[in-house]
Amino acid sequence: MDIICVNDYEEMSEKAASIVVEHIKQLSKPTLGLATGSTPEGLYKSLIQKYQQNQISFKDVTTFNLDEYTGLSKDDPNSYHYYMSHRFFDHIDINPSHIHIPNGKASDFGQECIKYDEYIRKNKIDIQILGIGENGHIGFNEPGTPFASRTHVVELAESTIQANSRYFKNIEEVPTKAITMGIETIMESNMILLLVSGEKKAEAMERLLNDNVSEDFPASILQRHGNVKVIADKKALAKVKDLTRVLC
Ligand code: F6R
């Protein structure tokens, strides 16, 4: 796991965008795994800027999002479909048929998960963008999720509902379930780019580096992946005492 230290959120986003662009340019048909939430917003802004400056095209890029709430339609402003369209896809030249996000309104969630996971197996993800939950979740894989999990429906942890309620009018509106790529699905990506910013993530960052690998802290599995880059800002690294592994 390479840990790259940056000053702040802006630098983290810029650095991540440069890594993504560099990889897209090297691959003929790149496949990106994408995350939502506040962490990657700056990355998407920077990628849009690079597209507008003709530095990069997304026309041959295929994307798979990590997760989607169940029960929310694509045009619900709180759905991850809506988030991705408004914050990224509507502003770049990606082919809409190359975009994949789990269907939160599927009539059969079991089938939706199987179909989604098969698509990912067939189109191996080159770079998976990840954020991390304060409880160590990746995607919506909450503590206790088996490392062998594939795409599945999850019951969201109370702390995740609480954290995500900032996007909703009130906490009662936050869906309690979501479809998420499984941990094994995520781990099959060729490269993982984990972005960590802010003091709220400082404890998770410290645990990521120092905890034993355990299903109690899902992100700890990343220690077993051969190609992970973590870009963390100074606030996120504030609780890490031993910085010898960190590239500053
Ligand atoms: C989002 C996702 C989540 C978030 C995590 C951090 O698609 O899968 O794991 O990455 O909850 O969220 P933020 O970035 O809002 O702190």
mmCIF file of C-alpha atoms and ligand atoms in Angstrom:
data_model
loop_
_atom_site.group_PDB
_atom_site.id
_atom_site.type_symbol
_atom_site.label_atom_id
_atom_site.label_comp_id
_atom_site.label_asym_id
_atom_site.label_seq_id
_atom_site.Cartn_x
_atom_site.Cartn_y
_atom_site.Cartn_z
ATOM 1 C CA MET A 1 0.000 0.000 0.000
ATOM 2 C CA ASP A 2 1.539 3.344 -1.045
ATOM 3 C CA ILE A 3 0.462 6.200 1.177
ATOM 4 C CA ILE A 4 0.825 9.623 -0.361
ATOM 5 C CA CYS A 5 0.491 12.612 1.936
ATOM 6 C CA VAL A 6 -0.911 15.879 0.588
ATOM 7 C CA ASN A 7 -1.685 19.191 2.266
ATOM 8 C CA ASP A 8 -5.428 19.397 1.805
ATOM 9 C CA TYR A 9 -8.577 18.320 -0.013
ATOM 10 C CA GLU A 10 -7.736 20.317 -3.161
ATOM 11 C CA GLU A 11 -4.313 18.751 -3.497
ATOM 12 C CA MET A 12 -5.763 15.278 -2.871
ATOM 13 C CA SER A 13 -8.325 15.806 -5.645
ATOM 14 C CA GLU A 14 -5.733 17.145 -8.101
ATOM 15 C CA LYS A 15 -3.313 14.321 -7.405
ATOM 16 C CA ALA A 16 -6.066 11.712 -7.822
ATOM 17 C CA ALA A 17 -7.205 13.304 -11.103
ATOM 18 C CA SER A 18 -3.647 13.239 -12.473
ATOM 19 C CA ILE A 19 -3.286 9.539 -11.618
ATOM 20 C CA VAL A 20 -6.647 8.710 -13.224
ATOM 21 C CA VAL A 21 -5.845 10.707 -16.394
ATOM 22 C CA GLU A 22 -2.411 9.138 -16.715
ATOM 23 C CA HIS A 23 -3.963 5.642 -16.543
ATOM 24 C CA ILE A 24 -6.813 6.416 -18.925
ATOM 25 C CA LYS A 25 -4.274 7.611 -21.493
ATOM 26 C CA GLN A 26 -2.313 4.376 -21.244
ATOM 27 C CA LEU A 27 -5.290 2.041 -21.720
ATOM 28 C CA SER A 28 -7.283 1.488 -24.918
ATOM 29 C CA LYS A 29 -10.578 0.675 -23.151
ATOM 30 C CA PRO A 30 -10.215 1.836 -19.537
ATOM 31 C CA THR A 31 -12.685 0.728 -16.886
ATOM 32 C CA LEU A 32 -13.134 2.914 -13.829
ATOM 33 C CA GLY A 33 -14.821 1.982 -10.571
ATOM 34 C CA LEU A 34 -16.394 5.107 -9.088
ATOM 35 C CA ALA A 35 -17.522 6.254 -5.657
ATOM 36 C CA THR A 36 -19.958 8.921 -4.498
ATOM 37 C CA GLY A 37 -20.027 10.941 -1.259
ATOM 38 C CA SER A 38 -18.163 14.151 -0.498
ATOM 39 C CA THR A 39 -14.654 12.725 -0.906
ATOM 40 C CA PRO A 40 -14.520 12.315 -4.715
ATOM 41 C CA GLU A 41 -16.413 15.522 -5.603
ATOM 42 C CA GLY A 42 -13.152 17.446 -6.093
ATOM 43 C CA LEU A 43 -11.724 14.626 -8.204
ATOM 44 C CA TYR A 44 -14.756 14.776 -10.524
ATOM 45 C CA LYS A 45 -14.465 18.585 -10.775
ATOM 46 C CA SER A 46 -10.820 18.297 -11.697
ATOM 47 C CA LEU A 47 -11.499 15.556 -14.283
ATOM 48 C CA ILE A 48 -14.211 17.740 -15.864
ATOM 49 C CA GLN A 49 -11.721 20.611 -16.050
ATOM 50 C CA LYS A 50 -9.114 18.414 -17.691
ATOM 51 C CA TYR A 51 -11.741 17.255 -20.207
ATOM 52 C CA GLN A 52 -12.710 20.872 -20.962
ATOM 53 C CA GLN A 53 -9.037 21.709 -21.497
ATOM 54 C CA ASN A 54 -8.804 18.819 -24.019
ATOM 55 C CA GLN A 55 -6.353 16.927 -21.860
ATOM 56 C CA ILE A 56 -8.530 13.804 -21.747
ATOM 57 C CA SER A 57 -11.499 12.107 -23.405
ATOM 58 C CA PHE A 58 -13.848 9.646 -21.708
ATOM 59 C CA LYS A 59 -15.412 8.258 -24.885
ATOM 60 C CA ASP A 60 -13.743 4.853 -24.529
ATOM 61 C CA VAL A 61 -14.138 4.721 -20.741
ATOM 62 C CA THR A 62 -16.532 2.293 -19.040
ATOM 63 C CA THR A 63 -17.604 2.960 -15.457
ATOM 64 C CA PHE A 64 -19.050 0.927 -12.616
ATOM 65 C CA ASN A 65 -20.282 2.676 -9.500
ATOM 66 C CA LEU A 66 -19.751 1.060 -6.143
ATOM 67 C CA ASP A 67 -23.262 1.371 -4.836
ATOM 68 C CA GLU A 68 -26.792 2.744 -4.912
ATOM 69 C CA TYR A 69 -29.552 3.109 -2.333
ATOM 70 C CA THR A 70 -32.520 0.790 -2.782
ATOM 71 C CA GLY A 71 -35.903 2.411 -3.327
ATOM 72 C CA LEU A 72 -34.610 5.621 -4.957
ATOM 73 C CA SER A 73 -35.281 6.229 -8.638
ATOM 74 C CA LYS A 74 -32.580 7.520 -11.002
ATOM 75 C CA ASP A 75 -33.979 11.042 -10.924
ATOM 76 C CA ASP A 76 -34.296 11.250 -7.155
ATOM 77 C CA PRO A 77 -31.810 13.985 -6.124
ATOM 78 C CA ASN A 78 -30.510 11.736 -3.339
ATOM 79 C CA SER A 79 -29.810 8.771 -5.590
ATOM 80 C CA TYR A 80 -26.266 8.015 -6.639
ATOM 81 C CA HIS A 81 -27.457 7.979 -10.271
ATOM 82 C CA TYR A 82 -28.425 11.630 -9.865
ATOM 83 C CA TYR A 83 -25.207 12.475 -8.040
ATOM 84 C CA MET A 84 -23.067 10.937 -10.799
ATOM 85 C CA SER A 85 -25.002 12.572 -13.674
ATOM 86 C CA HIS A 86 -24.932 16.026 -12.131
ATOM 87 C CA ARG A 87 -21.426 15.991 -10.721
ATOM 88 C CA PHE A 88 -19.641 14.130 -13.506
ATOM 89 C CA PHE A 89 -21.267 12.322 -16.419
ATOM 90 C CA ASP A 90 -23.324 15.263 -17.775
ATOM 91 C CA HIS A 91 -20.117 17.281 -18.180
ATOM 92 C CA ILE A 92 -17.896 14.816 -20.066
ATOM 93 C CA ASP A 93 -18.021 12.891 -23.371
ATOM 94 C CA ILE A 94 -18.702 9.459 -21.876
ATOM 95 C CA ASN A 95 -20.999 7.178 -23.882
ATOM 96 C CA PRO A 96 -24.134 6.714 -21.697
ATOM 97 C CA SER A 97 -24.209 3.010 -22.558
ATOM 98 C CA HIS A 98 -20.808 2.639 -20.868
ATOM 99 C CA ILE A 99 -22.148 3.847 -17.491
ATOM 100 C CA HIS A 100 -23.131 1.216 -14.927
ATOM 101 C CA ILE A 101 -24.751 1.939 -11.563
ATOM 102 C CA PRO A 102 -26.793 -0.624 -9.602
ATOM 103 C CA ASN A 103 -30.528 -0.173 -10.147
ATOM 104 C CA GLY A 104 -32.073 0.859 -6.837
ATOM 105 C CA LYS A 105 -35.533 0.285 -8.276
ATOM 106 C CA ALA A 106 -34.899 -3.231 -9.621
ATOM 107 C CA SER A 107 -37.873 -5.563 -9.256
ATOM 108 C CA ASP A 108 -35.561 -8.379 -8.159
ATOM 109 C CA PHE A 109 -32.554 -7.155 -6.166
ATOM 110 C CA GLY A 110 -30.972 -10.619 -6.038
ATOM 111 C CA GLN A 111 -30.909 -10.796 -9.853
ATOM 112 C CA GLU A 112 -29.725 -7.196 -10.110
ATOM 113 C CA CYS A 113 -26.724 -8.002 -7.881
ATOM 114 C CA ILE A 114 -25.824 -11.143 -9.859
ATOM 115 C CA LYS A 115 -26.096 -9.285 -13.187
ATOM 116 C CA TYR A 116 -24.045 -6.334 -11.918
ATOM 117 C CA ASP A 117 -21.316 -8.565 -10.534
ATOM 118 C CA GLU A 118 -21.107 -10.526 -13.811
ATOM 119 C CA TYR A 119 -20.659 -7.302 -15.791
ATOM 120 C CA ILE A 120 -17.770 -6.369 -13.536
ATOM 121 C CA ARG A 121 -16.138 -9.791 -13.885
ATOM 122 C CA LYS A 122 -16.299 -9.415 -17.680
ATOM 123 C CA ASN A 123 -14.957 -5.836 -17.676
ATOM 124 C CA LYS A 124 -12.188 -5.932 -15.112
ATOM 125 C CA ILE A 125 -11.892 -2.619 -13.293
ATOM 126 C CA ASP A 126 -8.569 -0.895 -13.995
ATOM 127 C CA ILE A 127 -8.805 1.746 -11.268
ATOM 128 C CA GLN A 128 -11.286 1.633 -8.417
ATOM 129 C CA ILE A 129 -11.808 4.948 -6.627
ATOM 130 C CA LEU A 130 -12.715 4.492 -2.969
ATOM 131 C CA GLY A 131 -13.630 6.683 -0.041
ATOM 132 C CA ILE A 132 -13.693 5.271 3.478
ATOM 133 C CA GLY A 133 -16.425 5.390 6.105
ATOM 134 C CA GLU A 134 -15.610 6.515 9.633
ATOM 135 C CA ASN A 135 -16.301 2.896 10.644
ATOM 136 C CA GLY A 136 -13.972 1.563 7.956
ATOM 137 C CA HIS A 137 -16.630 0.685 5.396
ATOM 138 C CA ILE A 138 -15.688 0.567 1.716
ATOM 139 C CA GLY A 139 -18.567 0.785 -0.726
ATOM 140 C CA PHE A 140 -21.409 0.055 1.650
ATOM 141 C CA ASN A 141 -19.650 -2.967 3.102
ATOM 142 C CA GLU A 142 -20.179 -2.336 6.780
ATOM 143 C CA PRO A 143 -18.098 -3.879 9.606
ATOM 144 C CA GLY A 144 -18.753 -7.628 9.741
ATOM 145 C CA THR A 145 -19.261 -8.045 5.976
ATOM 146 C CA PRO A 146 -17.464 -11.223 4.826
ATOM 147 C CA PHE A 147 -14.328 -10.511 2.833
ATOM 148 C CA ALA A 148 -15.613 -13.092 0.309
ATOM 149 C CA SER A 149 -18.724 -11.021 -0.457
ATOM 150 C CA ARG A 150 -19.771 -10.214 -4.031
ATOM 151 C CA THR A 151 -22.301 -7.532 -5.064
ATOM 152 C CA HIS A 152 -25.164 -7.739 -2.568
ATOM 153 C CA VAL A 153 -27.904 -5.868 -0.723
ATOM 154 C CA VAL A 154 -26.869 -4.436 2.639
ATOM 155 C CA GLU A 155 -28.591 -3.080 5.686
ATOM 156 C CA LEU A 156 -26.828 0.230 6.385
ATOM 157 C CA ALA A 157 -25.198 0.724 9.776
ATOM 158 C CA GLU A 158 -26.802 3.327 12.040
ATOM 159 C CA SER A 159 -23.582 5.391 11.898
ATOM 160 C CA THR A 160 -23.660 5.393 8.081
ATOM 161 C CA ILE A 161 -27.312 6.488 8.029
ATOM 162 C CA GLN A 162 -26.373 9.238 10.462
ATOM 163 C CA ALA A 163 -23.353 10.336 8.403
ATOM 164 C CA ASN A 164 -25.289 10.329 5.104
ATOM 165 C CA SER A 165 -28.334 12.124 6.533
ATOM 166 C CA ARG A 166 -26.573 15.419 5.749
ATOM 167 C CA TYR A 167 -27.751 15.020 2.154
ATOM 168 C CA PHE A 168 -31.420 14.413 3.093
ATOM 169 C CA LYS A 169 -34.141 16.696 4.539
ATOM 170 C CA ASN A 170 -34.260 14.521 7.641
ATOM 171 C CA ILE A 171 -32.781 11.259 8.848
ATOM 172 C CA GLU A 172 -36.046 9.349 8.334
ATOM 173 C CA GLU A 173 -35.646 9.858 4.594
ATOM 174 C CA VAL A 174 -32.296 8.067 4.411
ATOM 175 C CA PRO A 175 -32.846 4.605 2.907
ATOM 176 C CA THR A 176 -31.857 1.797 5.258
ATOM 177 C CA LYS A 177 -30.660 -0.522 2.494
ATOM 178 C CA ALA A 178 -28.358 -0.297 -0.491
ATOM 179 C CA ILE A 179 -26.829 -2.425 -3.222
ATOM 180 C CA THR A 180 -23.049 -2.503 -3.019
ATOM 181 C CA MET A 181 -20.179 -4.171 -4.812
ATOM 182 C CA GLY A 182 -18.829 -6.814 -2.450
ATOM 183 C CA ILE A 183 -15.396 -6.728 -0.882
ATOM 184 C CA GLU A 184 -14.126 -9.529 -3.134
ATOM 185 C CA THR A 185 -15.531 -7.677 -6.155
ATOM 186 C CA ILE A 186 -13.656 -4.521 -5.148
ATOM 187 C CA MET A 187 -10.450 -6.444 -4.441
ATOM 188 C CA GLU A 188 -10.419 -7.822 -8.018
ATOM 189 C CA SER A 189 -9.712 -4.326 -9.389
ATOM 190 C CA ASN A 190 -6.242 -3.952 -10.881
ATOM 191 C CA MET A 191 -5.545 -0.830 -8.868
ATOM 192 C CA ILE A 192 -7.302 0.843 -5.956
ATOM 193 C CA LEU A 193 -7.100 4.567 -5.320
ATOM 194 C CA LEU A 194 -8.347 5.380 -1.827
ATOM 195 C CA LEU A 195 -8.948 9.055 -1.009
ATOM 196 C CA VAL A 196 -9.019 10.159 2.617
ATOM 197 C CA SER A 197 -9.574 13.731 3.728
ATOM 198 C CA GLY A 198 -10.390 15.585 6.916
ATOM 199 C CA GLU A 199 -10.186 15.080 10.646
ATOM 200 C CA LYS A 200 -13.363 12.958 10.727
ATOM 201 C CA LYS A 201 -11.405 10.269 8.902
ATOM 202 C CA ALA A 202 -8.289 10.476 11.090
ATOM 203 C CA GLU A 203 -9.207 7.501 13.263
ATOM 204 C CA ALA A 204 -10.145 5.352 10.259
ATOM 205 C CA MET A 205 -6.822 6.286 8.637
ATOM 206 C CA GLU A 206 -4.896 5.298 11.736
ATOM 207 C CA ARG A 207 -6.755 1.964 11.905
ATOM 208 C CA LEU A 208 -6.193 1.329 8.216
ATOM 209 C CA LEU A 209 -2.449 1.482 8.761
ATOM 210 C CA ASN A 210 -2.184 -0.210 12.122
ATOM 211 C CA ASP A 211 -5.099 -2.621 12.684
ATOM 212 C CA ASN A 212 -4.820 -6.300 11.871
ATOM 213 C CA VAL A 213 -6.733 -7.370 8.778
ATOM 214 C CA SER A 214 -10.219 -8.107 10.081
ATOM 215 C CA GLU A 215 -13.825 -8.084 8.876
ATOM 216 C CA ASP A 216 -14.541 -5.758 11.809
ATOM 217 C CA PHE A 217 -12.757 -3.040 9.860
ATOM 218 C CA PRO A 218 -13.522 -3.728 6.166
ATOM 219 C CA ALA A 219 -10.889 -1.371 4.699
ATOM 220 C CA SER A 220 -8.156 -3.392 6.433
ATOM 221 C CA ILE A 221 -8.434 -5.930 3.566
ATOM 222 C CA LEU A 222 -6.728 -3.356 1.335
ATOM 223 C CA GLN A 223 -3.461 -4.295 3.063
ATOM 224 C CA ARG A 224 -3.684 -7.583 1.098
ATOM 225 C CA HIS A 225 -4.115 -5.929 -2.320
ATOM 226 C CA GLY A 226 -0.904 -5.598 -4.328
ATOM 227 C CA ASN A 227 -1.654 -2.230 -5.910
ATOM 228 C CA VAL A 228 -3.268 0.303 -3.589
ATOM 229 C CA LYS A 229 -2.498 4.009 -3.508
ATOM 230 C CA VAL A 230 -3.895 5.974 -0.595
ATOM 231 C CA ILE A 231 -3.938 9.752 -1.009
ATOM 232 C CA ALA A 232 -4.503 11.273 2.413
ATOM 233 C CA ASP A 233 -4.414 14.876 3.532
ATOM 234 C CA LYS A 234 -2.708 16.165 6.667
ATOM 235 C CA LYS A 235 -5.907 16.280 8.732
ATOM 236 C CA ALA A 236 -6.665 12.653 7.872
ATOM 237 C CA LEU A 237 -3.126 11.664 8.856
ATOM 238 C CA ALA A 238 -3.203 13.573 12.151
ATOM 239 C CA LYS A 239 -3.550 10.422 14.306
ATOM 240 C CA VAL A 240 -0.886 8.390 12.504
ATOM 241 C CA LYS A 241 2.146 8.450 14.790
ATOM 242 C CA ASP A 242 4.617 6.519 12.667
ATOM 243 C CA LEU A 243 4.886 8.324 9.337
ATOM 244 C CA THR A 244 7.795 6.241 7.999
ATOM 245 C CA ARG A 245 5.494 4.497 5.484
ATOM 246 C CA VAL A 246 4.015 7.790 4.308
ATOM 247 C CA LEU A 247 5.399 9.580 1.234
ATOM 248 C CA CYS A 248 5.265 13.272 2.016
HETATM 249 C C1 F6R B 1 -19.769 5.953 -1.747
HETATM 250 C C2 F6R B 1 -19.282 4.893 -0.888
HETATM 251 C C3 F6R B 1 -18.899 5.128 0.535
HETATM 252 C C4 F6R B 1 -18.170 6.433 0.773
HETATM 253 C C5 F6R B 1 -17.865 6.618 2.256
HETATM 254 C C6 F6R B 1 -17.228 7.960 2.537
HETATM 255 O O1 F6R B 1 -20.064 5.469 -3.032
HETATM 256 O O2 F6R B 1 -19.220 3.805 -1.326
HETATM 257 O O3 F6R B 1 -18.106 4.063 0.979
HETATM 258 O O4 F6R B 1 -16.984 6.450 0.037
HETATM 259 O O5 F6R B 1 -19.047 6.530 2.988
HETATM 260 O O6 F6R B 1 -18.165 8.964 2.279
HETATM 261 P P1 F6R B 1 -17.746 10.516 2.252
HETATM 262 O O7 F6R B 1 -16.826 10.644 1.077
HETATM 263 O O8 F6R B 1 -19.020 11.253 2.033
HETATM 264 O O9 F6R B 1 -17.087 10.793 3.541
#
